[in-house]
DNA sequence: TTGTATGCGTTATCAA
DNA sequence: TTGATAACGCATACAA
């Protein structure tokens, strides 16, 4: 600490300019002086003040990352992907958890900009529209992950939820199921509405009817998943589904509860497919068939997209849709 | 962006010093000028460059946070606690996930210091001893959370694992269990060895023998928990435990698998108590009795401890031990 | 009550 | 190949 470029300049008997040159690997410095300077650096244990450097270079090599709730299982893996990818490009990441509070979101953005981050990756629940508009207007580099409003105003990286809903449902169809229920988070939630759409497309393609009785709306929690499943189980024998696609693994875990409580077996009596490939999905019994969202990769691509923006002359705008992948485990079975 | 204190000085027709004064709420400025300056600030949409301020004040108001793996369920909640508490004190947090790589740990420390963080909270698996020694030597403020080596060289905040092992075991004893097994992560892991010690103390206090057959060593994974449980179930009828204390919830989830596979029921045939109060513990069936580690609070206290160090004249050294709390759910029953 | 000048640690410009 | 100097955006000692 407290030891600066000036100290090592004195110690090596050269100017600060020269020290700066060897620090930045400039070619225009004699080998002998380079050695001398490096010796001084080692001897005094100097490490450059990147903040001061950023001041003159107008670049902090820090990006901001804002999430509503890091304990939500969608985020830790995403965070890893972001941190790892950023590190690869020489960037650090400043992290905010807003606890779903819009005021905190706004404050986080303000603070991050005050701290001169070069760009921000964020994932708001309800996109804080005015804030995003302002940032866009300023051409401030920003990427939204898992956007929740379809008419987003900034560059976005999201899941292809329609496709994943389609794939999950289609898999159940391929196993011979005809009465396939869906536990959804509803039309108001972007992922919910998109996965529902995929579900409908798969049914329709297979010539199966869309039955309102078989679609249940709840929120992303085990309790809600359980309630929905109970409702589905209350249908009379002939109307009861043989398979269920739940919008999230956590809701599937709740559905498990309801099914076990009804003395039914998974997948013998009923097949379940979840979505997200939470750690949880491997720990519940039977292991849950689900759809992986490759969150780590999502984070990496988010950083790539952000850097692309930061390096672009003209402000760019892009929407990237990421693939998902079926993970077949033990909670689904063929009924042919 | 690009709009500085100088711009608003010109706009308000005062000196930068005066602007700086109103920015920092100094009393020695006439009300009229204050109004004038604030008007200019609003009009131009100025926000101060905190990095530049930090350069002169020698304080960044940023703390570093390093974890080996944020997807490990111990960390997200801890991270929330840290970010929230830091925010309360006006600090931002720069975050690194090292993926258990010691080289990355070292690089993260170096980078964070280069970026002038005011202190670092870290949680290494194998404490990177030399690094910590160096930091301590430099009087660089640092706090280690969940330390894993008992002879730590820096301030530390950790769980009272001996006590939580004791409390968990004692609870099983209070339910009337006499043959209580323990699935442990072993003597080599700090938390494992401490919880094992608590287990032994509780047995000994109750006059129950310590039986090597009933203690199984594995690692913190569901698969390992399952293997250990299978081993315990292979004991002959009379030697089989009626209750098991597992070192982690995830291992308990694995134990569930083994028990169900053996056509036994929880808690009817065997009681299980876990440790950590993972989200998982509420989602498996039956809901797991466990020990909460109050990770959010742990994060908050970590920040408090760090700030205490940062503000101290003399370098301080402290070890804080945090309480844990029994959470009674459905996986344990009385057998009297 | 306000302004001038200097410095925080670094890089860039220009001249030597 | 090297060095003196200005600048990045801000705060502060000192003078006015």
XYZ file of C-alpha atoms (C1' of nucleotides) in Angstrom:
704
model
C 0.000 0.000 0.000
C 0.910 3.628 -0.360
C 3.773 2.692 -2.639
C 3.393 4.329 -6.006
C 4.892 4.533 -9.416
C 6.886 7.493 -8.185
C 8.537 5.450 -5.470
C 9.796 2.871 -7.864
C 10.873 5.590 -10.292
C 13.121 7.047 -7.630
C 14.336 3.648 -6.556
C 15.241 2.702 -10.124
C 16.560 6.189 -10.872
C 14.352 6.731 -13.898
C 11.318 8.889 -14.608
C 7.751 7.874 -13.857
C 7.120 7.876 -17.574
C 9.665 5.146 -18.033
C 8.184 3.108 -15.253
C 4.777 3.492 -16.820
C 6.274 2.277 -20.063
C 7.585 -0.971 -18.631
C 4.347 -1.399 -16.723
C 2.455 -1.304 -19.982
C 4.950 -3.394 -21.916
C 5.830 -0.635 -24.320
C 8.537 -1.563 -26.820
C 10.387 1.758 -26.624
C 12.470 1.029 -23.551
C 15.967 -0.335 -23.362
C 16.278 -3.852 -22.050
C 18.664 -2.784 -19.315
C 16.269 -0.185 -17.913
C 13.394 -2.592 -18.165
C 15.287 -5.038 -16.004
C 16.229 -2.298 -13.580
C 12.652 -1.134 -13.233
C 11.261 -4.609 -12.835
C 13.796 -5.246 -10.121
C 12.595 -2.176 -8.254
C 8.972 -3.288 -8.694
C 9.709 -6.683 -7.240
C 11.833 -5.329 -4.473
C 9.277 -2.815 -3.257
C 6.344 -5.149 -3.926
C 4.587 -2.576 -6.031
C 1.237 -3.146 -7.681
C -0.313 -0.444 -9.849
C -3.346 1.539 -8.782
C -5.839 0.499 -11.416
C -8.307 3.099 -10.247
C -5.947 5.942 -11.023
C -5.190 4.365 -14.353
C -8.907 4.151 -15.047
C -9.246 7.837 -14.296
C -6.981 8.822 -17.135
C -8.002 6.022 -19.474
C -11.694 6.655 -18.886
C -12.269 2.991 -18.396
C -12.611 1.102 -15.144
C -12.554 -2.486 -16.377
C -15.404 -3.155 -14.010
C -18.896 -4.206 -14.973
C -21.976 -4.088 -12.782
C -24.277 -7.018 -12.158
C -27.690 -6.510 -10.602
C -30.104 -9.263 -9.603
C -33.350 -9.152 -7.652
C -32.422 -12.097 -5.431
C -29.243 -14.132 -5.613
C -30.811 -16.897 -3.521
C -33.205 -17.598 -6.380
C -31.697 -20.719 -7.924
C -31.609 -19.153 -11.386
C -28.902 -16.739 -10.403
C -25.881 -18.321 -8.740
C -24.912 -20.260 -11.825
C -25.551 -17.238 -13.979
C -23.324 -15.228 -11.662
C -20.529 -17.763 -12.035
C -20.745 -17.588 -15.777
C -20.573 -13.829 -15.704
C -17.696 -13.582 -13.275
C -15.668 -16.211 -15.097
C -16.199 -14.728 -18.524
C -15.555 -11.194 -17.310
C -12.342 -12.310 -15.682
C -11.247 -13.769 -18.986
C -11.535 -10.339 -20.551
C -9.805 -8.626 -17.643
C -12.956 -7.315 -16.037
C -14.103 -7.402 -12.440
C -17.740 -7.430 -11.467
C -19.480 -5.273 -8.920
C -22.495 -7.032 -7.558
C -25.868 -5.856 -6.251
C -28.790 -7.833 -4.890
C -31.827 -5.572 -4.782
C -34.192 -7.800 -2.847
C -36.840 -7.063 -5.501
C -36.952 -3.438 -4.405
C -37.292 -1.023 -7.301
C -35.862 1.802 -5.263
C -32.789 -0.268 -4.580
C -32.564 -1.149 -8.266
C -32.541 2.490 -9.155
C -30.007 3.288 -6.489
C -27.814 0.412 -7.642
C -27.762 1.730 -11.186
C -26.950 5.235 -10.010
C -24.212 3.992 -7.714
C -22.654 1.724 -10.310
C -22.474 4.576 -12.746
C -20.968 6.825 -10.114
C -18.387 4.153 -9.581
C -17.647 4.329 -13.282
C -18.486 0.792 -14.308
C -18.071 0.319 -18.032
C -21.392 -1.452 -18.426
C -24.156 -3.198 -16.518
C -25.760 -6.611 -16.749
C -29.073 -6.716 -15.010
C -32.012 -8.927 -14.491
C -35.015 -7.146 -13.107
C -38.241 -8.815 -12.339
C -40.373 -6.033 -13.526
C -38.126 -4.227 -15.906
C -37.630 -0.782 -14.444
C -38.625 0.737 -17.731
C -37.863 4.414 -17.163
C -34.402 3.620 -15.858
C -33.649 1.482 -18.873
C -34.923 4.152 -21.229
C -32.633 6.698 -19.603
C -29.619 4.449 -19.832
C -30.353 3.676 -23.427
C -30.687 7.344 -24.178
C -27.240 7.937 -22.715
C -25.876 5.083 -24.824
C -24.778 3.448 -21.614
C -23.860 -0.205 -22.331
C -26.388 -2.463 -20.744
C -27.636 -6.013 -21.157
C -30.771 -7.444 -19.675
C -30.851 -11.146 -18.873
C -34.062 -13.115 -18.503
C -36.007 -10.045 -19.555
C -39.513 -10.121 -18.288
C -41.215 -7.564 -20.470
C -41.518 -8.459 -24.114
C -41.112 -4.901 -25.327
C -37.677 -4.437 -23.874
C -35.791 -1.312 -24.763
C -32.253 -2.587 -24.282
C -30.151 -5.460 -25.543
C -31.396 -8.663 -24.167
C -30.386 -12.244 -23.677
C -33.143 -14.671 -22.846
C -34.257 -18.254 -23.035
C -36.202 -19.659 -25.921
C -39.078 -20.493 -23.607
C -41.573 -21.238 -26.327
C -39.275 -23.875 -27.677
C -38.489 -25.357 -24.263
C -42.186 -25.603 -23.467
C -42.689 -27.254 -26.806
C -39.827 -29.697 -26.295
C -40.962 -30.701 -22.808
C -44.520 -31.299 -23.926
C -43.470 -33.070 -27.070
C -41.328 -35.427 -25.032
C -44.355 -36.431 -22.968
C -46.330 -36.936 -26.161
C -43.571 -39.140 -27.556
C -43.928 -41.316 -24.461
C -47.509 -41.979 -25.445
C -49.265 -39.572 -23.108
C -52.525 -38.089 -24.352
C -53.807 -36.304 -21.272
C -51.000 -33.895 -20.462
C -51.505 -31.195 -17.863
C -49.514 -28.019 -17.443
C -48.800 -26.184 -14.212
C -47.995 -22.651 -15.250
C -47.021 -19.327 -13.746
C -49.526 -17.669 -16.021
C -49.857 -15.216 -18.835
C -48.577 -12.312 -16.769
C -45.131 -13.802 -16.339
C -43.077 -13.791 -19.485
C -41.503 -17.201 -19.063
C -44.840 -18.616 -17.978
C -46.723 -17.316 -20.940
C -44.043 -18.418 -23.386
C -43.752 -21.925 -22.002
C -47.518 -22.195 -22.057
C -47.451 -21.235 -25.694
C -44.902 -23.957 -26.413
C -47.124 -26.430 -24.587
C -50.086 -25.458 -26.769
C -48.064 -25.703 -29.945
C -46.907 -29.210 -29.128
C -50.438 -30.346 -28.324
C -51.818 -28.804 -31.437
C -49.134 -30.316 -33.623
C -49.954 -33.761 -32.239
C -53.656 -33.218 -32.822
C -54.382 -33.205 -29.104
C -57.029 -30.836 -27.752
C -56.189 -27.953 -25.423
C -58.300 -28.512 -22.327
C -58.642 -25.711 -19.822
C -59.176 -28.231 -17.023
C -55.654 -29.462 -17.533
C -53.954 -26.104 -17.192
C -53.441 -24.760 -13.713
C -52.041 -21.363 -12.774
C -49.920 -20.644 -9.751
C -46.670 -18.981 -8.713
C -43.141 -20.323 -8.610
C -43.148 -22.054 -5.236
C -43.460 -25.597 -3.960
C -46.647 -24.750 -2.102
C -48.275 -23.392 -5.211
C -47.141 -26.380 -7.250
C -48.695 -28.631 -4.666
C -52.007 -26.800 -4.757
C -52.130 -26.943 -8.521
C -51.393 -30.633 -8.500
C -54.100 -31.253 -5.918
C -56.535 -29.521 -8.200
C -55.503 -31.709 -11.100
C -55.829 -34.832 -8.963
C -59.336 -33.849 -7.992
C -60.467 -34.390 -11.553
C -62.424 -37.614 -11.958
C -60.527 -40.727 -12.926
C -61.098 -40.477 -16.661
C -60.232 -36.785 -16.762
C -57.092 -37.048 -14.703
C -53.808 -36.368 -16.534
C -51.215 -39.111 -16.998
C -48.432 -36.573 -17.286
C -47.707 -33.041 -16.085
C -45.330 -30.387 -17.356
C -44.546 -27.864 -14.624
C -43.179 -24.449 -15.409
C -40.403 -24.748 -12.798
C -38.654 -27.558 -10.935
C -39.699 -26.087 -7.617
C -43.330 -26.375 -8.594
C -42.620 -29.949 -9.635
C -41.273 -30.608 -6.153
C -44.589 -29.352 -4.772
C -46.474 -31.529 -7.225
C -44.507 -34.519 -5.921
C -45.888 -33.800 -2.466
C -49.469 -33.793 -3.682
C -49.000 -36.978 -5.663
C -47.357 -38.853 -2.803
C -50.042 -37.620 -0.421
C -52.649 -39.093 -2.767
C -50.844 -42.416 -2.562
C -49.908 -42.329 -6.211
C -46.495 -43.110 -7.627
C -44.152 -41.240 -9.942
C -43.761 -42.123 -12.760
C -45.917 -45.269 -12.480
C -49.193 -43.432 -12.048
C -48.186 -40.058 -13.325
C -45.198 -38.655 -15.180
C -43.720 -35.283 -14.269
C -41.393 -33.062 -16.237
C -40.024 -29.880 -14.722
C -38.082 -26.950 -16.066
C -34.761 -25.274 -15.111
C -32.615 -28.212 -14.036
C -32.195 -26.915 -10.512
C -29.801 -28.727 -8.228
C -32.989 -29.739 -6.511
C -34.113 -31.811 -9.465
C -31.357 -34.329 -8.795
C -32.086 -34.527 -5.107
C -35.773 -35.225 -5.041
C -37.017 -38.749 -5.440
C -37.480 -39.923 -8.166
C -34.950 -37.744 -9.958
C -36.799 -35.197 -12.015
C -36.852 -35.144 -15.795
C -36.471 -31.494 -16.690
C -35.196 -28.896 -19.131
C -31.739 -27.440 -18.615
C -31.338 -23.721 -19.242
C -27.523 -23.679 -19.386
C -27.330 -20.711 -17.049
C -23.573 -20.653 -16.949
C -23.466 -20.205 -20.686
C -26.165 -17.574 -20.450
C -23.891 -15.549 -18.205
C -20.976 -15.932 -20.563
C -23.007 -14.820 -23.529
C -24.326 -11.904 -21.521
C -20.791 -10.676 -20.938
C -19.942 -11.135 -24.597
C -22.959 -9.126 -25.602
C -22.107 -6.387 -23.142
C -18.518 -6.138 -24.327
C -19.693 -6.010 -27.887
C -21.751 -2.997 -26.944
C -18.955 -1.362 -25.020
C -16.581 -1.700 -27.942
C -19.019 -0.633 -30.621
C -18.787 2.832 -32.129
C -22.475 3.047 -32.799
C -24.870 1.982 -30.063
C -26.018 -1.529 -30.895
C -29.191 -3.345 -30.040
C -29.560 -7.081 -30.055
C -31.844 -9.790 -28.806
C -30.220 -13.156 -28.240
C -32.329 -16.232 -27.647
C -30.636 -19.203 -25.982
C -31.336 -22.848 -26.530
C -32.379 -25.155 -23.723
C -31.951 -28.907 -23.433
C -34.049 -31.843 -22.332
C -32.646 -33.836 -19.400
C -34.282 -37.223 -19.099
C -34.285 -38.792 -15.648
C -36.652 -40.952 -13.643
C -39.883 -39.044 -13.268
C -41.284 -39.812 -16.704
C -42.216 -43.093 -18.317
C -43.653 -44.433 -21.528
C -47.264 -45.592 -21.277
C -47.629 -47.461 -24.517
C -21.371 10.856 -18.705
C -18.423 13.054 -19.335
C -20.051 15.844 -17.402
C -17.890 16.922 -14.503
C -17.752 19.171 -11.532
C -16.093 21.729 -13.784
C -19.028 21.830 -16.148
C -21.483 22.622 -13.444
C -19.066 25.172 -11.967
C -19.077 27.059 -15.242
C -22.799 26.664 -15.641
C -23.469 28.032 -12.169
C -20.722 30.640 -12.527
C -18.853 29.595 -9.408
C -15.593 27.809 -8.733
C -15.207 24.046 -8.601
C -14.384 24.414 -4.937
C -17.789 25.857 -4.280
C -19.440 23.071 -6.174
C -17.448 20.544 -4.227
C -18.669 22.266 -1.067
C -22.329 21.911 -1.844
C -21.708 18.352 -3.052
C -20.322 17.497 0.344
C -22.908 19.473 2.290
C -20.414 21.877 3.742
C -21.931 24.596 5.908
C -19.731 27.414 4.600
C -21.719 28.240 1.500
C -24.377 30.905 1.064
C -27.881 29.575 0.615
C -28.301 31.448 -2.648
C -25.235 29.864 -4.224
C -26.195 26.480 -2.917
C -29.514 26.775 -4.694
C -27.801 27.996 -7.835
C -25.373 25.104 -7.843
C -28.021 22.512 -7.147
C -30.044 23.900 -10.015
C -27.081 23.437 -12.333
C -26.566 19.911 -11.040
C -30.155 18.986 -11.729
C -30.208 20.695 -15.078
C -27.122 18.968 -16.411
C -27.958 15.670 -14.745
C -24.605 15.525 -13.024
C -23.521 12.711 -10.770
C -20.126 12.779 -9.102
C -17.301 10.493 -10.123
C -16.832 8.510 -6.955
C -13.687 6.914 -8.304
C -11.943 10.264 -8.641
C -13.133 11.206 -5.193
C -11.723 7.945 -3.896
C -8.377 8.758 -5.438
C -7.952 11.864 -3.337
C -9.691 10.526 -0.249
C -7.714 7.275 -0.395
C -10.865 5.295 0.121
C -12.934 3.506 -2.502
C -15.984 2.531 -0.485
C -15.790 -0.836 -2.138
C -15.158 -4.147 -0.417
C -14.149 -7.372 -2.069
C -15.926 -10.683 -1.611
C -14.317 -13.930 -2.700
C -15.965 -17.344 -2.623
C -14.841 -20.680 -4.022
C -18.219 -21.475 -5.602
C -21.329 -19.314 -5.428
C -23.502 -22.232 -6.541
C -22.699 -23.963 -3.291
C -25.886 -23.401 -1.281
C -23.976 -21.930 1.650
C -23.068 -18.822 -0.281
C -25.982 -17.083 -1.975
C -27.639 -16.191 1.292
C -24.320 -15.144 2.743
C -23.784 -12.945 -0.295
C -27.144 -11.272 0.211
C -26.333 -10.515 3.806
C -23.008 -9.015 2.830
C -24.350 -6.899 -0.023
C -27.262 -5.605 2.034
C -25.170 -4.728 5.052
C -22.452 -3.143 2.940
C -25.021 -1.059 1.136
C -26.272 0.187 4.483
C -22.820 1.552 5.209
C -22.433 3.051 1.757
C -20.205 0.315 0.416
C -20.384 -1.602 -2.844
C -19.071 -5.116 -3.192
C -16.823 -6.495 -5.869
C -17.376 -10.175 -6.291
C -15.150 -13.084 -7.297
C -15.954 -16.745 -7.695
C -12.703 -18.662 -7.866
C -14.036 -22.078 -8.815
C -11.895 -23.555 -6.041
C -8.776 -22.601 -7.953
C -5.988 -21.349 -5.696
C -4.363 -19.501 -8.548
C -7.588 -17.656 -9.175
C -7.893 -16.901 -5.474
C -4.479 -15.348 -5.494
C -5.222 -13.397 -8.640
C -8.518 -12.195 -7.178
C -6.792 -10.834 -4.107
C -4.171 -9.096 -6.185
C -6.763 -7.623 -8.504
C -9.023 -6.443 -5.715
C -6.143 -4.666 -4.074
C -5.154 -3.102 -7.366
C -8.710 -1.893 -7.655
C -8.258 -0.294 -4.268
C -10.929 -2.091 -2.311
C -10.960 -1.010 1.324
C -11.125 -4.564 2.625
C -11.858 -8.141 1.640
C -14.225 -10.781 2.924
C -13.251 -14.213 1.796
C -14.116 -17.786 2.261
C -11.505 -20.159 0.985
C -11.800 -23.865 1.139
C -8.244 -24.472 1.939
C -7.176 -21.213 3.419
C -4.501 -19.846 1.125
C -2.208 -19.428 4.075
C 0.684 -17.516 2.545
C -1.666 -14.999 0.961
C -3.404 -14.404 4.257
C -0.117 -14.014 6.054
C 0.964 -11.417 3.553
C -2.254 -9.474 3.841
C -2.074 -9.572 7.582
C 1.471 -8.355 7.478
C 0.377 -5.374 5.416
C -2.421 -4.685 7.895
C -4.845 -5.049 5.049
C -8.382 -5.404 6.461
C -9.631 -8.887 5.862
C -12.252 -11.213 7.290
C -12.488 -14.899 6.691
C -15.906 -16.536 6.815
C -16.422 -20.240 7.428
C -12.711 -20.619 7.979
C -11.570 -24.113 7.335
C -8.246 -24.198 9.074
C -8.346 -23.942 12.819
C -5.122 -21.986 13.083
C -6.311 -19.042 11.068
C -4.135 -15.984 10.895
C -6.803 -13.364 10.209
C -10.047 -12.225 11.760
C -12.633 -14.852 11.394
C -16.336 -15.383 11.604
C -17.534 -18.944 11.794
C -20.265 -21.222 13.007
C -20.288 -22.815 16.406
C -20.238 -26.239 14.815
C -19.463 -28.122 17.983
C -22.562 -26.697 19.547
C -24.771 -27.324 16.535
C -23.614 -30.937 16.381
C -24.361 -31.191 20.054
C -27.807 -29.616 19.717
C -28.806 -31.821 16.781
C -27.739 -34.992 18.544
C -29.247 -33.937 21.823
C -32.564 -33.345 20.116
C -32.571 -36.917 18.839
C -31.720 -38.124 22.318
C -34.583 -36.104 23.732
C -36.913 -37.952 21.368
C -35.905 -41.183 23.016
C -33.394 -42.457 20.485
C -30.557 -44.563 21.829
C -28.933 -45.811 18.663
C -28.019 -42.606 16.880
C -25.806 -42.700 13.813
C -23.793 -39.841 12.346
C -22.950 -39.308 8.697
C -19.921 -37.055 8.717
C -17.558 -35.334 6.338
C -14.707 -36.458 8.515
C -11.899 -35.203 10.664
C -10.125 -33.485 7.789
C -12.942 -31.013 7.203
C -13.251 -28.405 9.893
C -17.018 -28.326 10.056
C -17.135 -32.098 9.871
C -14.723 -32.624 12.680
C -16.408 -30.032 14.882
C -19.909 -31.375 14.357
C -18.626 -34.856 15.044
C -17.192 -33.568 18.289
C -20.582 -32.092 19.232
C -22.188 -35.427 18.435
C -19.779 -37.210 20.741
C -20.289 -34.735 23.530
C -24.054 -35.147 23.410
C -23.787 -38.937 23.471
C -21.335 -38.886 26.288
C -23.424 -36.477 28.323
C -26.421 -38.806 27.927
C -24.362 -41.803 28.935
C -24.640 -43.348 25.480
C -21.648 -45.202 24.053
C -19.769 -43.953 21.008
C -19.921 -46.789 18.492
C -17.673 -46.687 15.489
C -20.151 -48.740 13.512
C -22.618 -45.891 13.732
C -20.315 -43.227 12.339
C -19.876 -43.122 8.604
C -17.535 -40.846 6.687
C -18.234 -39.370 3.269
C -18.199 -36.107 1.388
C -20.843 -33.413 1.044
C -22.940 -34.861 -1.776
C -26.204 -36.722 -2.089
C -24.452 -39.744 -3.585
C -22.083 -39.968 -0.671
C -24.930 -39.534 1.814
C -26.735 -42.373 0.127
C -23.725 -44.681 0.294
C -23.199 -43.949 3.952
C -26.836 -44.619 4.704
C -26.712 -47.893 2.809
C -23.800 -48.928 4.954
C -25.736 -48.099 8.100
C -28.752 -50.021 6.856
C -26.622 -53.060 6.234
C -26.070 -53.454 9.963
C -28.106 -56.279 11.418
C -31.527 -55.480 12.796
C -30.448 -55.004 16.397
C -27.470 -52.852 15.466
C -29.331 -50.596 13.079
C -29.744 -46.949 14.166
C -33.187 -45.498 14.837
C -31.988 -42.001 14.050
C -29.278 -40.355 11.958
C -27.636 -36.950 12.179
C -26.116 -35.981 8.839
C -23.458 -33.334 8.561
C -25.261 -31.566 5.685
C -28.798 -31.427 4.289
C -27.581 -32.630 0.930
C -26.215 -35.780 2.504
C -29.562 -36.189 4.237
C -31.263 -36.060 0.852
C -29.013 -38.896 -0.259
C -29.828 -40.801 2.921
C -33.512 -40.420 2.077
C -32.866 -42.222 -1.196
C -31.221 -45.155 0.534
C -33.975 -45.412 3.120
C -36.765 -45.296 0.578
C -34.946 -47.825 -1.588
C -34.871 -50.153 1.432
C -38.624 -49.793 1.763
C -38.329 -48.037 5.073
C -40.184 -44.906 6.074
C -39.070 -41.561 7.470
C -39.591 -40.848 10.335
C -41.590 -43.998 11.162
C -38.687 -46.392 10.807
C -35.844 -43.975 11.070
C -35.496 -40.333 12.046
C -33.199 -37.995 10.130
C -31.814 -34.640 11.130
C -29.736 -32.614 8.701
C -27.648 -29.471 8.979
C -27.636 -26.115 7.164
C -31.325 -25.482 6.486
C -30.886 -25.479 2.746
C -33.837 -24.526 0.602
C -33.731 -28.169 -0.319
C -34.687 -29.222 3.185
C -38.163 -27.799 2.716
C -38.652 -29.411 -0.659
C -37.799 -33.012 0.025
C -40.402 -35.275 1.446
C -40.866 -35.486 4.381
C -39.623 -32.001 5.204
C -36.246 -32.269 6.858
C -35.591 -31.392 10.476
C -32.307 -29.525 10.410
C -30.092 -26.855 11.929
C -30.249 -23.332 10.545
C -26.974 -21.490 10.211
C -28.439 -17.992 9.747
C -26.222 -17.290 6.794
C -27.716 -13.904 6.085
C -26.775 -12.767 9.541
C -23.357 -14.293 9.120
C -22.825 -12.026 6.135
C -23.973 -8.988 8.030
C -21.682 -9.717 10.929
C -18.852 -10.310 8.498
C -19.268 -6.812 7.112
C -19.469 -5.354 10.602
C -16.281 -7.091 11.563
C -14.538 -5.903 8.416
C -15.592 -2.301 8.924
C -14.456 -2.463 12.499
C -11.040 -3.434 11.208
C -11.019 -0.772 8.544
C -11.837 1.925 11.039
C -9.465 0.764 13.735
C -6.214 2.590 14.315
C -4.411 -0.466 15.483
C -4.793 -3.687 13.492
C -7.335 -5.821 15.314
C -7.806 -9.531 15.415
C -11.015 -11.223 16.386
C -12.736 -14.564 16.175
C -16.513 -14.480 16.176
C -18.507 -17.649 16.662
C -22.124 -17.623 15.487
C -25.039 -19.440 17.004
C -27.127 -21.886 15.022
C -30.729 -22.915 15.564
C -32.707 -26.137 15.534
C -35.534 -26.283 12.960
C -37.983 -29.043 13.739
C -39.934 -30.432 10.797
C -41.248 -33.823 9.781
C -38.281 -36.131 9.466
C -37.850 -36.833 13.157
C -40.185 -38.490 15.643
C -40.290 -39.516 19.236
C -39.940 -43.237 19.848
C -40.928 -43.474 23.467
C -18.383 33.170 1.899
C -15.590 32.164 -2.140
C -11.593 31.145 -5.174
C -6.615 29.643 -6.365
C -3.434 26.258 -6.341
C -1.916 21.694 -5.347
C -2.132 16.808 -5.129
C -4.233 11.847 -5.354
C -1.601 7.814 -9.026
C -1.598 7.130 -13.476
C -1.046 7.754 -18.747
C -0.332 10.695 -22.951
C 1.834 14.376 -25.422
C 5.641 16.360 -26.818
C 10.321 17.612 -26.838
C 14.975 16.316 -25.997
C 15.324 5.749 -25.672
C 14.051 8.927 -22.086
C 11.908 12.715 -19.341
C 9.156 17.000 -18.055
C 4.539 18.273 -18.001
C -0.330 18.318 -18.448
C -4.480 15.993 -17.701
C -8.202 12.620 -15.708
C -12.236 14.410 -11.705
C -12.221 15.556 -7.351
C -11.103 17.553 -2.383
C -8.552 20.579 0.553
C -5.111 24.089 2.548
C -4.724 28.477 2.228
C -5.499 33.043 0.714
C -8.649 36.543 -0.331
